[in-house]
PDB file of C-alpha atoms and ligand atoms in Angstrom:
ATOM      1  CA  MET J   1      12.623  80.635 -36.402  1.00 60.00           C
ATOM      2  CA  LEU J   2      11.678  78.304 -34.258  1.00 67.00           C
ATOM      3  CA  LYS J   3      13.989  75.235 -34.312  1.00 70.00           C
ATOM      4  CA  LYS J   4      11.930  71.978 -34.770  1.00 78.00           C
ATOM      5  CA  THR J   5      11.243  69.659 -31.601  1.00 84.00           C
ATOM      6  CA  THR J   6       9.343  66.669 -30.406  1.00 89.00           C
ATOM      7  CA  SER J   7       8.102  68.363 -27.920  1.00 95.00           C
ATOM      8  CA  SER J   8       5.784  70.802 -30.287  1.00 96.00           C
ATOM      9  CA  ALA J   9       2.392  70.747 -32.451  1.00 97.00           C
ATOM     10  CA  LEU J  10       1.767  73.072 -34.627  1.00 98.00           C
ATOM     11  CA  LEU J  11      -3.009  72.865 -34.264  1.00 98.00           C
ATOM     12  CA  ILE J  12      -4.267  74.404 -37.371  1.00 98.00           C
ATOM     13  CA  ILE J  13      -7.850  74.757 -36.584  1.00 98.00           C
ATOM     14  CA  ASP J  14     -11.137  74.193 -39.670  1.00 98.00           C
ATOM     15  CA  VAL J  15      -8.478  76.089 -42.773  1.00 98.00           C
ATOM     16  CA  GLN J  16     -12.057  75.158 -44.881  1.00 98.00           C
ATOM     17  CA  ASN J  17     -13.801  76.625 -47.421  1.00 98.00           C
ATOM     18  CA  ASP J  18     -16.460  77.350 -45.332  1.00 98.00           C
ATOM     19  CA  PHE J  19     -15.127  78.853 -43.113  1.00 98.00           C
ATOM     20  CA  CYS J  20     -13.124  81.487 -45.879  1.00 98.00           C
ATOM     21  CA  PRO J  21     -15.104  84.020 -48.084  1.00 97.00           C
ATOM     22  CA  GLY J  22     -17.250  82.675 -50.392  1.00 97.00           C
ATOM     23  CA  GLY J  23     -17.241  79.742 -48.308  1.00 98.00           C
ATOM     24  CA  SER J  24     -21.849  79.293 -46.504  1.00 97.00           C
ATOM     25  CA  LEU J  25     -19.319  80.090 -42.989  1.00 96.00           C
ATOM     26  CA  ALA J  26     -17.173  82.686 -44.037  1.00 96.00           C
ATOM     27  CA  VAL J  27     -15.294  84.692 -41.827  1.00 96.00           C
ATOM     28  CA  ALA J  28     -13.206  88.315 -43.033  1.00 96.00           C
ATOM     29  CA  GLU J  29     -10.628  87.615 -44.380  1.00 97.00           C
ATOM     30  CA  GLY J  30     -10.278  83.602 -43.397  1.00 97.00           C
ATOM     31  CA  ASP J  31      -7.802  83.262 -46.775  1.00 98.00           C
ATOM     32  CA  LYS J  32      -5.829  85.307 -45.826  1.00 98.00           C
ATOM     33  CA  ILE J  33      -4.094  83.391 -42.739  1.00 98.00           C
ATOM     34  CA  VAL J  34      -3.389  80.669 -45.718  1.00 98.00           C
ATOM     35  CA  PRO J  35       0.137  81.747 -46.650  1.00 98.00           C
ATOM     36  CA  VAL J  36       0.999  82.480 -42.700  1.00 98.00           C
ATOM     37  CA  ILE J  37       0.253  79.030 -41.893  1.00 98.00           C
ATOM     38  CA  ASN J  38       2.223  77.811 -44.660  1.00 98.00           C
ATOM     39  CA  GLY J  39       5.164  80.793 -44.097  1.00 97.00           C
ATOM     40  CA  PHE J  40       5.672  78.551 -40.188  1.00 95.00           C
ATOM     41  CA  MET J  41       4.593  75.266 -41.106  1.00 96.00           C
ATOM     42  CA  PRO J  42       8.753  74.035 -41.337  1.00 95.00           C
ATOM     43  CA  ALA J  43       9.759  75.073 -38.205  1.00 94.00           C
ATOM     44  CA  PHE J  44       7.519  72.048 -36.642  1.00 96.00           C
ATOM     45  CA  ARG J  45       7.870  68.078 -37.300  1.00 95.00           C
ATOM     46  CA  PHE J  46       3.850  67.457 -36.269  1.00 97.00           C
ATOM     47  CA  ILE J  47       1.542  69.573 -37.643  1.00 98.00           C
ATOM     48  CA  ILE J  48      -2.017  68.485 -36.679  1.00 98.00           C
ATOM     49  CA  ALA J  49      -5.142  69.702 -38.650  1.00 98.00           C
ATOM     50  CA  THR J  50      -8.612  69.442 -37.351  1.00 98.00           C
ATOM     51  CA  GLN J  51     -12.172  69.513 -39.827  1.00 98.00           C
ATOM     52  CA  ASP J  52     -14.994  70.775 -38.919  1.00 98.00           C
ATOM     53  CA  TRP J  53     -17.534  67.611 -39.960  1.00 98.00           C
ATOM     54  CA  HIS J  54     -21.298  67.461 -40.478  1.00 98.00           C
ATOM     55  CA  PRO J  55     -23.656  65.217 -41.606  1.00 98.00           C
ATOM     56  CA  ARG J  56     -26.656  67.168 -43.413  1.00 98.00           C
ATOM     57  CA  ALA J  57     -29.001  66.259 -39.932  1.00 97.00           C
ATOM     58  CA  HIS J  58     -26.343  68.164 -38.174  1.00 97.00           C
ATOM     59  CA  VAL J  59     -27.580  69.581 -35.127  1.00 97.00           C
ATOM     60  CA  SER J  60     -26.124  72.890 -35.447  1.00 97.00           C
ATOM     61  CA  PHE J  61     -27.222  74.142 -39.011  1.00 98.00           C
ATOM     62  CA  ALA J  62     -30.653  76.342 -38.227  1.00 97.00           C
ATOM     63  CA  SER J  63     -32.163  74.063 -41.063  1.00 97.00           C
ATOM     64  CA  ASN J  64     -32.833  71.199 -39.972  1.00 97.00           C
ATOM     65  CA  HIS J  65     -34.908  72.802 -37.044  1.00 96.00           C
ATOM     66  CA  LYS J  66     -38.488  74.230 -38.075  1.00 95.00           C
ATOM     67  CA  GLY J  67     -38.916  78.366 -38.419  1.00 96.00           C
ATOM     68  CA  LYS J  68     -35.208  78.608 -36.842  1.00 96.00           C
ATOM     69  CA  LYS J  69     -32.504  80.849 -38.847  1.00 96.00           C
ATOM     70  CA  PRO J  70     -29.056  81.192 -38.092  1.00 94.00           C
ATOM     71  CA  LEU J  71     -26.876  83.188 -35.147  1.00 92.00           C
ATOM     72  CA  GLU J  72     -30.669  82.106 -33.028  1.00 94.00           C
ATOM     73  CA  VAL J  73     -29.650  79.973 -29.587  1.00 94.00           C
ATOM     74  CA  ILE J  74     -31.821  77.106 -28.886  1.00 95.00           C
ATOM     75  CA  THR J  75     -31.985  75.069 -26.150  1.00 94.00           C
ATOM     76  CA  HIS J  76     -30.462  70.977 -27.278  1.00 92.00           C
ATOM     77  CA  GLN J  77     -30.242  68.652 -24.744  1.00 90.00           C
ATOM     78  CA  GLY J  78     -30.003  71.370 -22.015  1.00 90.00           C
ATOM     79  CA  ARG J  79     -27.047  73.094 -23.606  1.00 91.00           C
ATOM     80  CA  GLU J  80     -26.618  76.142 -25.640  1.00 92.00           C
ATOM     81  CA  GLN J  81     -26.399  75.537 -29.039  1.00 93.00           C
ATOM     82  CA  VAL J  82     -25.623  78.551 -31.866  1.00 92.00           C
ATOM     83  CA  LEU J  83     -27.495  77.867 -35.098  1.00 95.00           C
ATOM     84  CA  TRP J  84     -25.291  77.736 -38.128  1.00 95.00           C
ATOM     85  CA  PRO J  85     -25.199  77.809 -42.047  1.00 97.00           C
ATOM     86  CA  ASP J  86     -25.134  74.808 -43.367  1.00 98.00           C
ATOM     87  CA  HIS J  87     -21.221  74.285 -42.982  1.00 98.00           C
ATOM     88  CA  CYS J  88     -18.560  71.743 -43.308  1.00 98.00           C
ATOM     89  CA  VAL J  89     -20.735  69.140 -45.252  1.00 98.00           C
ATOM     90  CA  GLN J  90     -18.666  65.765 -44.426  1.00 98.00           C
ATOM     91  CA  GLY J  91     -17.379  65.019 -48.306  1.00 97.00           C
ATOM     92  CA  THR J  92     -18.754  68.856 -49.661  1.00 98.00           C
ATOM     93  CA  LYS J  93     -16.245  71.088 -51.455  1.00 98.00           C
ATOM     94  CA  GLY J  94     -17.453  73.087 -48.481  1.00 98.00           C
ATOM     95  CA  ALA J  95     -15.314  70.996 -45.856  1.00 98.00           C
ATOM     96  CA  ASP J  96     -12.548  70.237 -48.012  1.00 98.00           C
ATOM     97  CA  PHE J  97      -9.207  72.442 -46.909  1.00 98.00           C
ATOM     98  CA  HIS J  98      -8.881  75.890 -48.631  1.00 98.00           C
ATOM     99  CA  GLN J  99      -7.494  74.475 -51.718  1.00 97.00           C
ATOM    100  CA  GLY J 100      -3.976  77.085 -50.204  1.00 98.00           C
ATOM    101  CA  LEU J 101      -3.262  75.439 -47.430  1.00 98.00           C
ATOM    102  CA  ASP J 102      -0.234  73.530 -47.744  1.00 98.00           C
ATOM    103  CA  THR J 103      -1.768  69.964 -46.467  1.00 98.00           C
ATOM    104  CA  ARG J 104       1.401  68.002 -47.477  1.00 97.00           C
ATOM    105  CA  PRO J 105       3.152  67.879 -44.313  1.00 97.00           C
ATOM    106  CA  LEU J 106      -0.493  67.145 -42.103  1.00 98.00           C
ATOM    107  CA  TYR J 107       1.043  64.262 -39.765  1.00 97.00           C
ATOM    108  CA  LEU J 108      -2.780  63.419 -38.308  1.00 98.00           C
ATOM    109  CA  ILE J 109      -6.301  65.013 -39.766  1.00 98.00           C
ATOM    110  CA  VAL J 110      -9.285  64.904 -37.054  1.00 98.00           C
ATOM    111  CA  ARG J 111     -12.403  65.520 -37.785  1.00 97.00           C
ATOM    112  CA  LYS J 112     -14.745  66.853 -34.991  1.00 97.00           C
ATOM    113  CA  GLY J 113     -18.550  67.346 -35.200  1.00 97.00           C
ATOM    114  CA  THR J 114     -19.818  63.457 -36.857  1.00 97.00           C
ATOM    115  CA  ASP J 115     -22.616  62.882 -34.099  1.00 96.00           C
ATOM    116  CA  PRO J 116     -25.659  64.429 -35.557  1.00 96.00           C
ATOM    117  CA  GLY J 117     -26.934  65.759 -32.103  1.00 94.00           C
ATOM    118  CA  LEU J 118     -23.605  67.142 -30.717  1.00 95.00           C
ATOM    119  CA  ASP J 119     -21.908  69.678 -31.430  1.00 95.00           C
ATOM    120  CA  SER J 120     -17.943  70.210 -31.541  1.00 95.00           C
ATOM    121  CA  TYR J 121     -15.928  73.362 -31.409  1.00 96.00           C
ATOM    122  CA  SER J 122     -12.458  71.715 -29.543  1.00 97.00           C
ATOM    123  CA  ALA J 123     -10.506  69.701 -31.307  1.00 98.00           C
ATOM    124  CA  PHE J 124     -10.483  67.897 -27.959  1.00 98.00           C
ATOM    125  CA  PHE J 125     -14.067  67.881 -26.350  1.00 97.00           C
ATOM    126  CA  GLU J 126     -17.121  67.954 -28.510  1.00 94.00           C
ATOM    127  CA  ASN J 127     -19.596  70.540 -26.434  1.00 93.00           C
ATOM    128  CA  ASP J 128     -20.943  68.301 -23.705  1.00 92.00           C
ATOM    129  CA  LYS J 129     -16.965  68.858 -22.724  1.00 92.00           C
ATOM    130  CA  LYS J 130     -16.904  65.013 -22.086  1.00 94.00           C
ATOM    131  CA  THR J 131     -17.034  62.535 -25.251  1.00 95.00           C
ATOM    132  CA  LYS J 132     -13.618  62.842 -26.582  1.00 96.00           C
ATOM    133  CA  THR J 133     -11.931  63.181 -30.367  1.00 97.00           C
ATOM    134  CA  GLY J 134      -9.212  61.362 -28.870  1.00 97.00           C
ATOM    135  CA  LEU J 135      -6.257  63.553 -29.824  1.00 98.00           C
ATOM    136  CA  ALA J 136      -5.086  64.891 -25.928  1.00 98.00           C
ATOM    137  CA  GLY J 137      -4.698  60.811 -25.779  1.00 97.00           C
ATOM    138  CA  PHE J 138      -2.862  61.053 -29.691  1.00 97.00           C
ATOM    139  CA  LEU J 139      -0.289  64.012 -28.329  1.00 97.00           C
ATOM    140  CA  LYS J 140       0.631  62.227 -24.746  1.00 97.00           C
ATOM    141  CA  ASP J 141       0.959  58.950 -26.322  1.00 97.00           C
ATOM    142  CA  LEU J 142       3.547  61.182 -28.461  1.00 96.00           C
ATOM    143  CA  SER J 143       5.142  63.134 -25.467  1.00 97.00           C
ATOM    144  CA  ILE J 144       3.505  66.456 -27.328  1.00 97.00           C
ATOM    145  CA  THR J 145       3.463  69.324 -24.371  1.00 97.00           C
ATOM    146  CA  ASN J 146       3.177  72.390 -26.214  1.00 97.00           C
ATOM    147  CA  LEU J 147       0.942  73.512 -28.625  1.00 98.00           C
ATOM    148  CA  TYR J 148       0.801  76.169 -31.396  1.00 98.00           C
ATOM    149  CA  ILE J 149      -2.498  77.096 -32.004  1.00 98.00           C
ATOM    150  CA  CYS J 150      -4.628  78.801 -35.369  1.00 98.00           C
ATOM    151  CA  GLY J 151      -7.025  79.042 -37.712  1.00 98.00           C
ATOM    152  CA  LEU J 152     -10.783  79.674 -37.708  1.00 98.00           C
ATOM    153  CA  ALA J 153     -12.626  80.819 -36.212  1.00 96.00           C
ATOM    154  CA  THR J 154     -10.692  82.321 -33.179  1.00 97.00           C
ATOM    155  CA  ASP J 155     -13.902  83.229 -30.870  1.00 95.00           C
ATOM    156  CA  TYR J 156     -15.090  79.810 -31.323  1.00 95.00           C
ATOM    157  CA  CYS J 157     -12.999  76.359 -32.469  1.00 97.00           C
ATOM    158  CA  VAL J 158      -9.274  77.959 -31.753  1.00 98.00           C
ATOM    159  CA  PHE J 159     -10.757  79.326 -28.394  1.00 98.00           C
ATOM    160  CA  ALA J 160     -12.396  76.139 -27.622  1.00 97.00           C
ATOM    161  CA  SER J 161      -9.790  74.083 -28.289  1.00 98.00           C
ATOM    162  CA  ALA J 162      -7.221  76.447 -26.650  1.00 98.00           C
ATOM    163  CA  GLN J 163      -9.153  76.634 -23.288  1.00 98.00           C
ATOM    164  CA  ASP J 164      -9.117  72.816 -23.598  1.00 98.00           C
ATOM    165  CA  ALA J 165      -5.631  72.533 -24.236  1.00 98.00           C
ATOM    166  CA  LEU J 166      -4.945  74.751 -21.401  1.00 98.00           C
ATOM    167  CA  GLY J 167      -7.160  72.737 -19.029  1.00 98.00           C
ATOM    168  CA  LEU J 168      -5.606  69.198 -20.007  1.00 97.00           C
ATOM    169  CA  GLY J 169      -2.212  71.129 -18.928  1.00 97.00           C
ATOM    170  CA  PHE J 170      -0.806  71.656 -22.306  1.00 98.00           C
ATOM    171  CA  GLU J 171       1.523  75.013 -22.987  1.00 97.00           C
ATOM    172  CA  VAL J 172      -0.472  76.437 -25.279  1.00 98.00           C
ATOM    173  CA  MET J 173       0.764  79.328 -27.556  1.00 97.00           C
ATOM    174  CA  VAL J 174      -1.923  81.242 -29.283  1.00 98.00           C
ATOM    175  CA  LEU J 175      -0.879  82.736 -33.289  1.00 98.00           C
ATOM    176  CA  GLU J 176      -2.831  85.281 -33.278  1.00 97.00           C
ATOM    177  CA  ASP J 177      -1.876  86.624 -36.767  1.00 97.00           C
ATOM    178  CA  ALA J 178      -2.411  82.959 -38.229  1.00 98.00           C
ATOM    179  CA  CYS J 179      -6.179  83.746 -37.231  1.00 98.00           C
ATOM    180  CA  ARG J 180      -9.465  85.320 -37.727  1.00 98.00           C
ATOM    181  CA  GLY J 181     -12.110  85.378 -35.578  1.00 97.00           C
ATOM    182  CA  VAL J 182     -16.342  85.238 -36.542  1.00 93.00           C
ATOM    183  CA  ASP J 183     -17.072  88.547 -33.830  1.00 92.00           C
ATOM    184  CA  PHE J 184     -20.265  86.778 -32.722  1.00 87.00           C
ATOM    185  CA  PRO J 185     -21.384  88.743 -30.277  1.00 88.00           C
ATOM    186  CA  GLN J 186     -18.955  91.537 -31.303  1.00 92.00           C
ATOM    187  CA  GLY J 187     -16.231  91.848 -29.064  1.00 95.00           C
ATOM    188  CA  SER J 188     -16.131  88.903 -29.073  1.00 95.00           C
ATOM    189  CA  VAL J 189     -12.452  88.356 -30.526  1.00 96.00           C
ATOM    190  CA  VAL J 190     -11.257  90.449 -28.448  1.00 96.00           C
ATOM    191  CA  GLN J 191     -12.420  88.937 -25.004  1.00 97.00           C
ATOM    192  CA  ALA J 192     -11.443  85.447 -26.204  1.00 97.00           C
ATOM    193  CA  LEU J 193      -7.539  85.873 -26.791  1.00 97.00           C
ATOM    194  CA  ALA J 194      -7.755  87.824 -23.240  1.00 98.00           C
ATOM    195  CA  SER J 195      -9.240  85.276 -21.914  1.00 98.00           C
ATOM    196  CA  LEU J 196      -7.086  82.573 -22.840  1.00 98.00           C
ATOM    197  CA  LYS J 197      -4.272  84.573 -21.771  1.00 98.00           C
ATOM    198  CA  LYS J 198      -6.121  84.984 -18.647  1.00 98.00           C
ATOM    199  CA  GLN J 199      -5.986  80.975 -18.696  1.00 98.00           C
ATOM    200  CA  GLY J 200      -2.327  80.963 -19.484  1.00 98.00           C
ATOM    201  CA  ALA J 201      -1.720  80.722 -23.006  1.00 98.00           C
ATOM    202  CA  LYS J 202       0.515  82.953 -24.726  1.00 97.00           C
ATOM    203  CA  ILE J 203      -0.545  85.593 -27.335  1.00 97.00           C
ATOM    204  CA  LEU J 204       2.198  85.525 -30.317  1.00 96.00           C
ATOM    205  CA  THR J 205       2.449  86.033 -34.132  1.00 96.00           C
ATOM    206  CA  SER J 206       4.021  84.290 -36.044  1.00 94.00           C
ATOM    207  CA  GLN J 207       6.902  87.064 -36.113  1.00 92.00           C
ATOM    208  CA  ASP J 208       7.873  85.109 -32.460  1.00 91.00           C
ATOM    209  CA  LEU J 209       8.237  82.381 -34.409  1.00 88.00           C
TER     210      LEU J 209
HETATM  211 ZN1   ZN S 301     -20.082  73.373 -37.449  1.00 69.48          ZN
END
C-alpha cells in the first residue's frame, strides 16, 4: 500500500446520500465506491471530503425555474447551467455523507455550491471559474503536491475538480474504481477520463495504491 506521506492527500468528492441509490440525483452504483474508499483511507495522512451544499433557492434546481425540467440546459449570467432535481439541500439527509463512509479520518470538509446564484462542480473554483473555495490555498499551505481523487460523479464534480487541480499545478491521480458517473450525455464518463489523461492526470485503480 501507498506509504503515508505528507505531500499527498486524498480528495473525496460528494459521497452524499442524494448522489447514491435512493437519493434525488442518484448515480448508478454510487454507493459501491464507499467500501473501496474506506479501504484505502489508511494510506493517507490527509483526507479531504467535499459536500455539495445548496440553499433551497439554488440556480441549479429545475424547480426554481418555471416550466423547466431536470437535465434541461439554461443560460444564467452568461454561463450554461444544467438543471438538476433538487439535491443536497443544506442540512437535509440528502446532503449528508453516505452513512457507510468513514468520516472519522476526515481532516477537512469543503462545502461548495452555497451561493444561490452560482453552481460549483469543482472543489477548487465555483462554475464562474473565478470564485475560489479556498482548497488550493489550504493544500499549498500544507505543501501537498499530489492529489488522489475519487467520488461522485466522474463526469461532473470529479472531472471539474481534477481538471482544476491539474491547472493549479498538482499531480493528479484519479482512482477510477472509486468513482461513478452520471453518464449524461451518454459517453461522458469515458470522455471525462480520456480528457483528464490527456491533460496529465494518471488514471489508477485502488489496486495501484
Ligand atoms: Zn449540486
